[in-house]
GROMACS .gro file of C-alpha atoms in nm:
model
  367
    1UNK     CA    1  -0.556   1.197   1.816
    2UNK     CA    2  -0.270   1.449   1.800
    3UNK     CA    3   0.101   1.318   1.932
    4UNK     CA    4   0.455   1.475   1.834
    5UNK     CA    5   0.457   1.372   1.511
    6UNK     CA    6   0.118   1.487   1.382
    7UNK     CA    7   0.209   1.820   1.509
    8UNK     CA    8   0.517   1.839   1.378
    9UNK     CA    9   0.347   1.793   1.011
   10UNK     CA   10   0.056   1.984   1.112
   11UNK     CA   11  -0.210   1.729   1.083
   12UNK     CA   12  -0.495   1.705   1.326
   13UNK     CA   13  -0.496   1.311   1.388
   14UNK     CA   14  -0.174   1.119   1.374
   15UNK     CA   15  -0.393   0.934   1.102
   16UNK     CA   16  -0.122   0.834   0.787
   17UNK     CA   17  -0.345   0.720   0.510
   18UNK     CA   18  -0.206   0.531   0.199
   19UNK     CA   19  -0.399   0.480  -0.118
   20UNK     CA   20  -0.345   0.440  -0.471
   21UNK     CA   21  -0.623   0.685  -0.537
   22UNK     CA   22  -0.592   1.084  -0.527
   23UNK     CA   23  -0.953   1.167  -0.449
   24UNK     CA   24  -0.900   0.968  -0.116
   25UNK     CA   25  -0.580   1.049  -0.057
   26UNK     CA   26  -0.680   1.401  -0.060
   27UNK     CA   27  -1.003   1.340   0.141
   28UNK     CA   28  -0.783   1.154   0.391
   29UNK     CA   29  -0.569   1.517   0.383
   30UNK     CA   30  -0.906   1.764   0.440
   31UNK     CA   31  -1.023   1.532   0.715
   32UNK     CA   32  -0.750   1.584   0.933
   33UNK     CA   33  -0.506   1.329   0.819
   34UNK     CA   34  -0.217   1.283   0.617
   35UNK     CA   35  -0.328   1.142   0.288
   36UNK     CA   36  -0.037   0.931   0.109
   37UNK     CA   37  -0.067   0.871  -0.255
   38UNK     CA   38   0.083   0.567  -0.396
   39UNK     CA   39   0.273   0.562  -0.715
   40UNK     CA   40   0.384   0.263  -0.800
   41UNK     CA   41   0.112   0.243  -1.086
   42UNK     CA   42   0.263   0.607  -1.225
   43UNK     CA   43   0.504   0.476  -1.481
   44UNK     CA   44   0.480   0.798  -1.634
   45UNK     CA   45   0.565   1.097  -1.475
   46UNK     CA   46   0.314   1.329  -1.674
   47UNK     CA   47   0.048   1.126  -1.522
   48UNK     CA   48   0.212   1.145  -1.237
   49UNK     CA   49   0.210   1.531  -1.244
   50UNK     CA   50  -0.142   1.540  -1.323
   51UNK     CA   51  -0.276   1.343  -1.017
   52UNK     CA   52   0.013   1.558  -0.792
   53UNK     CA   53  -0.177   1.890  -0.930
   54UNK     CA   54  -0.521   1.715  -0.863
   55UNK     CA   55  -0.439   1.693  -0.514
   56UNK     CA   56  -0.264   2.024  -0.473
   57UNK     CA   57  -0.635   2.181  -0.637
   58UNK     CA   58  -0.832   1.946  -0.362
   59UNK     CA   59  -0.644   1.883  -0.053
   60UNK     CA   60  -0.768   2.250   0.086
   61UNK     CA   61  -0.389   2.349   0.172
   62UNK     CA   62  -0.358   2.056   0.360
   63UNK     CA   63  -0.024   1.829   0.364
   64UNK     CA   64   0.019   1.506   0.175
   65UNK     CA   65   0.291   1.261   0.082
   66UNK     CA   66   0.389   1.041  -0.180
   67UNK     CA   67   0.485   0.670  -0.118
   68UNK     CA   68   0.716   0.494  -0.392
   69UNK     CA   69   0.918   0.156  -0.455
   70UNK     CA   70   1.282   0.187  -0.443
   71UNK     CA   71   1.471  -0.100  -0.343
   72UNK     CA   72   1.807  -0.009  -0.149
   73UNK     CA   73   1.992  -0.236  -0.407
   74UNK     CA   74   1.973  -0.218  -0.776
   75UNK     CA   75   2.122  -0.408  -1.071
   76UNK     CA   76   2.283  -0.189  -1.348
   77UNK     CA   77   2.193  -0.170  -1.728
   78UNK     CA   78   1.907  -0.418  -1.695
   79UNK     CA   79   1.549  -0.303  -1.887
   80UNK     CA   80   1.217  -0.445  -1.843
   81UNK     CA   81   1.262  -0.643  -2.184
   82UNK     CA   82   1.548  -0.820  -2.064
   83UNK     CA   83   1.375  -0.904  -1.742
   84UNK     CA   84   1.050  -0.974  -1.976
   85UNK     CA   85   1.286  -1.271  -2.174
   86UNK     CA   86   1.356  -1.420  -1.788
   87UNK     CA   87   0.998  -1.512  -1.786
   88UNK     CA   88   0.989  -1.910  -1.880
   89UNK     CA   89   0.715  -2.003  -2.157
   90UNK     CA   90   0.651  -2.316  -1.897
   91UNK     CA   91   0.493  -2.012  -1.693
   92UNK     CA   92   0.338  -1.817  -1.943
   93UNK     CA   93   0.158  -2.144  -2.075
   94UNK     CA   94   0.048  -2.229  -1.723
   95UNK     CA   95  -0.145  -1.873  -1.707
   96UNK     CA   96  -0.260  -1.919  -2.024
   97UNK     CA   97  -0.444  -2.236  -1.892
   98UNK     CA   98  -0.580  -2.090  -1.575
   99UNK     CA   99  -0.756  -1.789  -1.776
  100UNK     CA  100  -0.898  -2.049  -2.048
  101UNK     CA  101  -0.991  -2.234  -1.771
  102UNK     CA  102  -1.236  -1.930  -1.665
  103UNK     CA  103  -1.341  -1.803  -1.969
  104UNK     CA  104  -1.145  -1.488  -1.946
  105UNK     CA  105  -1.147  -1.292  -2.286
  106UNK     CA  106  -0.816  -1.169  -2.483
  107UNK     CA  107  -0.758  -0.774  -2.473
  108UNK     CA  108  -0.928  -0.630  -2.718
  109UNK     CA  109  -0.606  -0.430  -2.996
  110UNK     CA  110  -0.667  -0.105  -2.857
  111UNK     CA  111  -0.665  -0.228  -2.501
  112UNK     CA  112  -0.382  -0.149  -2.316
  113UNK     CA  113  -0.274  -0.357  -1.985
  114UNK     CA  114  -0.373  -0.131  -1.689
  115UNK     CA  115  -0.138  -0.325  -1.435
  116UNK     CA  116   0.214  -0.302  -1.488
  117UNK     CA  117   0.495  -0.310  -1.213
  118UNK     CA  118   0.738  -0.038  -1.354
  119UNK     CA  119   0.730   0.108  -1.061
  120UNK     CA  120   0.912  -0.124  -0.921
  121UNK     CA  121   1.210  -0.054  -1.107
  122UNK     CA  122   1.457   0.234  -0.988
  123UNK     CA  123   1.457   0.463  -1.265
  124UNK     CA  124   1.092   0.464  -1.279
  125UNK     CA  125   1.103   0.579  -0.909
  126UNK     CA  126   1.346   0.829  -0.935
  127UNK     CA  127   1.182   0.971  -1.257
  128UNK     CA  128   0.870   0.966  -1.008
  129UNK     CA  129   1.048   1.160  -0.732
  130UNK     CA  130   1.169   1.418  -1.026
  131UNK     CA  131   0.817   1.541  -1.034
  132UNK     CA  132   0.754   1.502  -0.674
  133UNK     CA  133   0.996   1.724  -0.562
  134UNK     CA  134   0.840   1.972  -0.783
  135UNK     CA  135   0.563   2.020  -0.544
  136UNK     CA  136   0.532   2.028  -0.156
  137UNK     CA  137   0.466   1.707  -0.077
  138UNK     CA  138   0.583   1.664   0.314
  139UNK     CA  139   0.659   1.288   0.353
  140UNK     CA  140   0.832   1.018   0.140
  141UNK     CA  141   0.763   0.649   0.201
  142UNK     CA  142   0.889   0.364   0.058
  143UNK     CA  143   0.796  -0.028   0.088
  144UNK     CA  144   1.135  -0.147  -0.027
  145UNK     CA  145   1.378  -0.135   0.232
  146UNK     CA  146   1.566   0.209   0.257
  147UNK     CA  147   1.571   0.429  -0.021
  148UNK     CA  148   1.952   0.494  -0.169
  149UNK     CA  149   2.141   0.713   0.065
  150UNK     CA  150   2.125   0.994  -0.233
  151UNK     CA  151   1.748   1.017  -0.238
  152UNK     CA  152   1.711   1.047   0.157
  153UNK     CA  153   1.964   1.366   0.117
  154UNK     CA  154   1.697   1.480  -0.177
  155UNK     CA  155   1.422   1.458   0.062
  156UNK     CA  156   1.540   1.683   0.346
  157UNK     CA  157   1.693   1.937   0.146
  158UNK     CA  158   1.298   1.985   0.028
  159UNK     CA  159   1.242   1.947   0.367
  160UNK     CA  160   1.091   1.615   0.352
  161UNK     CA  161   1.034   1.346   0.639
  162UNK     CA  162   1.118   1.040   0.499
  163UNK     CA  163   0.948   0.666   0.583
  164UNK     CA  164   0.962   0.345   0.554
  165UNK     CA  165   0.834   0.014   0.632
  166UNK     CA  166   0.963  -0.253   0.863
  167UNK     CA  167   0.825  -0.610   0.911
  168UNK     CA  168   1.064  -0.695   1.231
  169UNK     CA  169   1.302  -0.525   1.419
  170UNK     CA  170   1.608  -0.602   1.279
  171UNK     CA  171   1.490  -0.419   0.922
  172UNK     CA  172   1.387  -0.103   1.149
  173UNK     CA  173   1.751  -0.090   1.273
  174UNK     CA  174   1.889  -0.070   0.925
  175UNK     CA  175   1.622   0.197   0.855
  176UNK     CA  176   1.773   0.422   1.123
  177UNK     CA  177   2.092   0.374   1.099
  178UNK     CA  178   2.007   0.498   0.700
  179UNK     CA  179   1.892   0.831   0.822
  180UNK     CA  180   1.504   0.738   0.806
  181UNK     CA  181   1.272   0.972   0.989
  182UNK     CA  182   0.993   0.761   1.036
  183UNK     CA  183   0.951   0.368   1.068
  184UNK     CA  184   0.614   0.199   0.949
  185UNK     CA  185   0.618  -0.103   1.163
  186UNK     CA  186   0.415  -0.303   0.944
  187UNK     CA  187   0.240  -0.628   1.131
  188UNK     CA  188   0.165  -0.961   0.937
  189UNK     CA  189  -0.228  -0.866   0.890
  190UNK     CA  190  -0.174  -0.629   0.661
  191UNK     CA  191  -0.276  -0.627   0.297
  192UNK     CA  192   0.018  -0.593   0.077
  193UNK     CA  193   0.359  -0.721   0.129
  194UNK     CA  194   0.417  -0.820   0.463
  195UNK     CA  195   0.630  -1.006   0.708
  196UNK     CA  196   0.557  -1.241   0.944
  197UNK     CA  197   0.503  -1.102   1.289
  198UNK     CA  198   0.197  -0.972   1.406
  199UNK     CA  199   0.100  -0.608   1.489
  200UNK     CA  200   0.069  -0.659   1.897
  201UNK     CA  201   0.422  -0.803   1.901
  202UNK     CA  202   0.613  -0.610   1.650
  203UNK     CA  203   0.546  -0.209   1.739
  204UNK     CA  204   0.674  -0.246   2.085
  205UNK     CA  205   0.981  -0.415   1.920
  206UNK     CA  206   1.009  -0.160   1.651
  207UNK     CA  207   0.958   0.118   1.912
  208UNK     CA  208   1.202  -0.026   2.106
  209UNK     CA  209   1.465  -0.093   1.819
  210UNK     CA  210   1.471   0.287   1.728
  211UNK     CA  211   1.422   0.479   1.992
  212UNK     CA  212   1.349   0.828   1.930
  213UNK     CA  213   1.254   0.766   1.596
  214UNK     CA  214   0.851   0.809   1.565
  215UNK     CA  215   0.678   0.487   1.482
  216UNK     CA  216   0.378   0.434   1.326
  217UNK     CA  217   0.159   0.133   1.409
  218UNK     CA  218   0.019  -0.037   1.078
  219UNK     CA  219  -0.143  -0.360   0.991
  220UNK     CA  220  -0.499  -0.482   1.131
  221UNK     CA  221  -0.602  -0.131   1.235
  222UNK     CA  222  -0.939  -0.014   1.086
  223UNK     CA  223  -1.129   0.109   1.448
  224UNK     CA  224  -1.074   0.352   1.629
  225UNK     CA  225  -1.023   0.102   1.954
  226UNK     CA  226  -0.717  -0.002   1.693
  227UNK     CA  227  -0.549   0.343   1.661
  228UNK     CA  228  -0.580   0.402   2.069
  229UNK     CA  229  -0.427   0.035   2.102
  230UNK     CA  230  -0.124   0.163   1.834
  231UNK     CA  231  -0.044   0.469   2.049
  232UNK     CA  232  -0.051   0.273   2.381
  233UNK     CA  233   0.220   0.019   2.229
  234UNK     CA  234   0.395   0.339   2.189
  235UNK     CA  235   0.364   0.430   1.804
  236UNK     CA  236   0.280   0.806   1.749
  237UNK     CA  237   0.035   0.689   1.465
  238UNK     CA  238  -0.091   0.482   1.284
  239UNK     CA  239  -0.051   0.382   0.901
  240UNK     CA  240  -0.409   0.257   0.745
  241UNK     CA  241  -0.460   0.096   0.399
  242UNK     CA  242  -0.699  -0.136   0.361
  243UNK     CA  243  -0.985   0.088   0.519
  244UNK     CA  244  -1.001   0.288   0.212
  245UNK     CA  245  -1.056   0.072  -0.039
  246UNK     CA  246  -1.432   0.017   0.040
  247UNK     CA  247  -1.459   0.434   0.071
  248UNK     CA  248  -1.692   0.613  -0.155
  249UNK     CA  249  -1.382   0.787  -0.319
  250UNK     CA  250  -1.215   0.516  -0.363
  251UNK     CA  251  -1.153   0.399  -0.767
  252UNK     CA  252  -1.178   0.021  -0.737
  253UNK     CA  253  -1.213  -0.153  -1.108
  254UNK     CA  254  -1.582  -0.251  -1.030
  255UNK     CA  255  -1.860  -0.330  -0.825
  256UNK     CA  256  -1.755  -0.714  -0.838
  257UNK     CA  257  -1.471  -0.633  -0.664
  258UNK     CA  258  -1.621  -0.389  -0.397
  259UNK     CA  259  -1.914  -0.632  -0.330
  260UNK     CA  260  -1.684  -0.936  -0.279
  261UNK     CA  261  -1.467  -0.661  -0.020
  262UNK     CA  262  -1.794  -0.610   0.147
  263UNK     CA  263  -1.862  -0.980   0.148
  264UNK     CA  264  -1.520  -1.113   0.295
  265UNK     CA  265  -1.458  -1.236   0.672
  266UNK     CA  266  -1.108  -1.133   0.827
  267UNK     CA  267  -1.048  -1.549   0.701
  268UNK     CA  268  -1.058  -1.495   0.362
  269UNK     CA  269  -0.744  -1.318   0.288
  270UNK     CA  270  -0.389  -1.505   0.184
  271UNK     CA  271  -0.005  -1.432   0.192
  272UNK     CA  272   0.080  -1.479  -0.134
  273UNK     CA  273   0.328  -1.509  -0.373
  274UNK     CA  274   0.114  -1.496  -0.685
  275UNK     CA  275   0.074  -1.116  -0.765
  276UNK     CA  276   0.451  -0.969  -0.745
  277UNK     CA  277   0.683  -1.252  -0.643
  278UNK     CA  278   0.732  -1.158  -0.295
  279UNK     CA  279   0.432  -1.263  -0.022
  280UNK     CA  280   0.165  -0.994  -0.069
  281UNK     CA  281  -0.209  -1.055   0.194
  282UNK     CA  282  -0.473  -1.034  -0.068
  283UNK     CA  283  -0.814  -1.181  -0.101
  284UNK     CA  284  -0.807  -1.553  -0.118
  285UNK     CA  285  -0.916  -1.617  -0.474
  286UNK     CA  286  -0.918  -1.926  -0.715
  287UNK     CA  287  -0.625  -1.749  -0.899
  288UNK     CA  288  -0.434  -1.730  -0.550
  289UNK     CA  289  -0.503  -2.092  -0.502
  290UNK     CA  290  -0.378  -2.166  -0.891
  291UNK     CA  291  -0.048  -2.056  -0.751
  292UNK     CA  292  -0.032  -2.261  -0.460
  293UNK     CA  293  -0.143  -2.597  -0.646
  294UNK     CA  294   0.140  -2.871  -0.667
  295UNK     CA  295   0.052  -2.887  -1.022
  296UNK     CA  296   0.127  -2.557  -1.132
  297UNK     CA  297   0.478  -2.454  -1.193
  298UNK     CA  298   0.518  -2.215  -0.890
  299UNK     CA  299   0.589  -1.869  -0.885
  300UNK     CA  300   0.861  -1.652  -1.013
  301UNK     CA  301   1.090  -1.429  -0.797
  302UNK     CA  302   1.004  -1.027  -0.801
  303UNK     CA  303   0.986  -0.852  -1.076
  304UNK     CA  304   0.931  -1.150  -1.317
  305UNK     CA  305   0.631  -1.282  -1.118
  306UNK     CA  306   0.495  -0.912  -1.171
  307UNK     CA  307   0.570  -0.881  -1.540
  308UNK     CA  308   0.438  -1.233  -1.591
  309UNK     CA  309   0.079  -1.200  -1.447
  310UNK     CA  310   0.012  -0.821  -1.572
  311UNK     CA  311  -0.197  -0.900  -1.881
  312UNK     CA  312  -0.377  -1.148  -1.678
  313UNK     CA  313  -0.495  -0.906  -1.408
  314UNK     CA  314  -0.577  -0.644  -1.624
  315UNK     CA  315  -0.794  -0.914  -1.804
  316UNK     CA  316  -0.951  -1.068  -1.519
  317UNK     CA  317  -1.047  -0.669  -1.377
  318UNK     CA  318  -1.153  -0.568  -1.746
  319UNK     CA  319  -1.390  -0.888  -1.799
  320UNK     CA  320  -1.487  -0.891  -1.386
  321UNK     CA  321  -1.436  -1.231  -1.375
  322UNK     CA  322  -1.560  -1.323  -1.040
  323UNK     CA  323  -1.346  -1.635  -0.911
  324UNK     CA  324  -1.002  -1.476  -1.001
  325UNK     CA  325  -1.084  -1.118  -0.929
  326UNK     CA  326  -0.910  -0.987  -0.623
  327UNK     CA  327  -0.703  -0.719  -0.468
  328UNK     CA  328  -0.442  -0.676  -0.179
  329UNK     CA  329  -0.617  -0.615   0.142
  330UNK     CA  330  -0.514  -0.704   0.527
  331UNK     CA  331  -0.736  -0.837   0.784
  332UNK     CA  332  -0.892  -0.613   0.866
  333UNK     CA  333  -1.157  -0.687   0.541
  334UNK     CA  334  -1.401  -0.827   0.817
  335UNK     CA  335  -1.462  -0.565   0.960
  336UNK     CA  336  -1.523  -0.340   0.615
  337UNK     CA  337  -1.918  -0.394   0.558
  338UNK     CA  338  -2.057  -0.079   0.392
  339UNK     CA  339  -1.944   0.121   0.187
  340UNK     CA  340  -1.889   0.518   0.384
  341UNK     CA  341  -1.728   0.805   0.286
  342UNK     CA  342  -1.369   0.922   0.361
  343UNK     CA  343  -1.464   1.129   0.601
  344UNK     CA  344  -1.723   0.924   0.801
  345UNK     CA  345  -1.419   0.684   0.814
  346UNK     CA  346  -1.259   0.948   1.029
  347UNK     CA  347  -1.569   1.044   1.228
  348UNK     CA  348  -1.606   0.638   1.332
  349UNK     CA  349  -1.227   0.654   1.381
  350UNK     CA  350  -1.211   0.959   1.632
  351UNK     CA  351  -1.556   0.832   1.852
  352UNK     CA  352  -1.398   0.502   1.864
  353UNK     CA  353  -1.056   0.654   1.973
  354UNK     CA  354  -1.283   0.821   2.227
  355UNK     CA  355  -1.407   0.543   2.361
  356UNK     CA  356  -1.133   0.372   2.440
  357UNK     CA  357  -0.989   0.625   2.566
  358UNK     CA  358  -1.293   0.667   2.841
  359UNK     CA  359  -1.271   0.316   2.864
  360UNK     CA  360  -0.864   0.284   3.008
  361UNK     CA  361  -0.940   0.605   3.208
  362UNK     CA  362  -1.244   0.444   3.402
  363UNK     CA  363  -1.019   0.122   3.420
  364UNK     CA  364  -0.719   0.355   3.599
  365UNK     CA  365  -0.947   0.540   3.810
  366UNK     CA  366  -0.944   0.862   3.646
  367UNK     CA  367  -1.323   0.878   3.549
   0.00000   0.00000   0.00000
């Protein structure tokens, strides 16, 4: 599974994994790929550091990236406690009600809340990309539109390919006219923030939008069948999330969680607003569905929506409380039914590439 890009970074399959997790992000870098370590949970940078010289000690020499949040457009002088006092007690009561509703304990006093969205704020990134550039990371995404034009300048000087994602066409076109190397042409089934068009129809538009700019395909893909159907739309890789939460490595909060993963048809995911402000696919939960009842107040705009349900989440992961507890995940859930390691992932990945492959060829004559 090797195209121009994937040579270019020196990876064997044009296989762009992105996790939260540094023991699969690095297994996704020893197999072959290019692991991509999330850190929008880093608000501190030591921590930061720490995972960053985890990976350099287990990756094998490998490459890996970093993906952060950056929006394009910031606000000056604000802090997170003057967002914090944005947050309407009318809110804060209503998820006060859905937890008692549950059950769900308080924190205990020398708990502290294990989901907060820092990261989303500038500083925090650019405090993250401080340390970052510190080691030799070899690709830069972020999930917020383009990154300010100072930090794209930052990243080649270190000699950094820098990506981002795009949910249609017209947001790809602003990414390369910004100087982006590579566009993420992120399709409606995936888990996390997404748009609204589908995979099939949006990488041929993408590809088409910024020509000669690599594209990878991203959203729904978990096979192997998936990847060769991402190349042949013209991508030259794919970008895989979901896949990895169910892998061995993987760090998920608890068993709960994992088993209700395993459990979960393609059907039982949801775009919603109710975990950052902005529609996020996630498992369709009874806290999802508080969100979307005409009773409830709504939900708040990024980053107060964020801010606002933090405590909650970390509660409702702490205490495992099965009807609320979730996680972002795309589609492609149906199709995750055991749990496998990293790299048998990549072994199902490659024989299914194969096979498709075979398949076309036999279909064009040439087998």
């Amino acid at each position: 599974m090797e195209t121009e890009l994937s040579k270019r970074l020196g990876i064997e399959h044009a296989i762009f994994g992105f996790t939260p997790f540094p023991a699969v992000a690095a297994a996704i870098s020893r197999a072959g790929g290019m692991g991509v370590l999330g850190a929008v949970r880093y608000s501190d940078a030591d921590e930061l550091a720490r995972s960053l010289d985890w990976m350099e000690e287990n990756t094998g020499g490998r490459p890996y990236g970093l993906d952060v949040v950056m929006p394009a457009k910031k606000v000056e002088g604000v802090s997170e406690a003057d967002i914090e006092a944005m947050i309407p007690e009318g809110h804060r009561e209503y998820v006060r009600q859905v937890l008692a509703k549950h059950g769900v304990p308080e924190l205990g006093p020398d708990d502290v809340s294990g989901w907060r969205i820092t990261g989303w704020m500038e500083q925090v990134a650019r405090n993250q990309l401080d340390v970052a550039f510190d080691y030799p990371i070899k690709l830069l995404a972020n999930a917020l539109g383009s990154p300010p034009a100072d930090v794209i300048a930052r990243a080649h000087e270190h000699d950094v390919l820098v990506a981002d994602l795009a949910a249609s066409a017209r947001h790809a076109g602003h990414h390369k006219d910004a100087g982006i190397d590579i566009v993420v042409a992120q399709g409606y089934e995936a888990g996390g923030h997404t748009g609204e068009i589908a995979s099939m129809v949006l990488v041929p538009e993408v590809v088409s939008a910024v020509e000669g700019i690599p594209v990878l395909a991203a959203g729904g893909i978990g096979t192997g069948e998936q990847v060769a159907a991402g190349l042949a739309l013209g991508a030259q890789g794919v970008w895989l999330g979901s896949v990895w939460l169910t892998t061995t490595e993987a760090e998920l909060p608890s068993q709960v969680l994992i088993d209700k993963l395993l459990a979960a048809g393609s059907g039982d995911t949801v775009r919603s607003r109710a975990l950052t402000g902005k529609p996020a696919r996630q498992l369709r939960t009874e806290w999802t569905d508080a969100w979307e009842d005409p009773a409830g107040p709504g939900t708040l705009p990024m980053p107060l929506q964020g801010l606002l349900v933090a405590d909650a989440v970390s509660r409702i992961q702490k205490y495992e409380t099965e009807p609320l507890l979730g996680t972002p995940v795309g589609q492609i859930v149906g199709q995750m039914n055991s749990e496998r390691s990293v790299q048998a992932v990549f072994d199902d990945l490659t024989r299914g590439f194969e096979r498709a492959v075979d398949r076309i060829n036999r279909i064009a004559g040439r087998a």
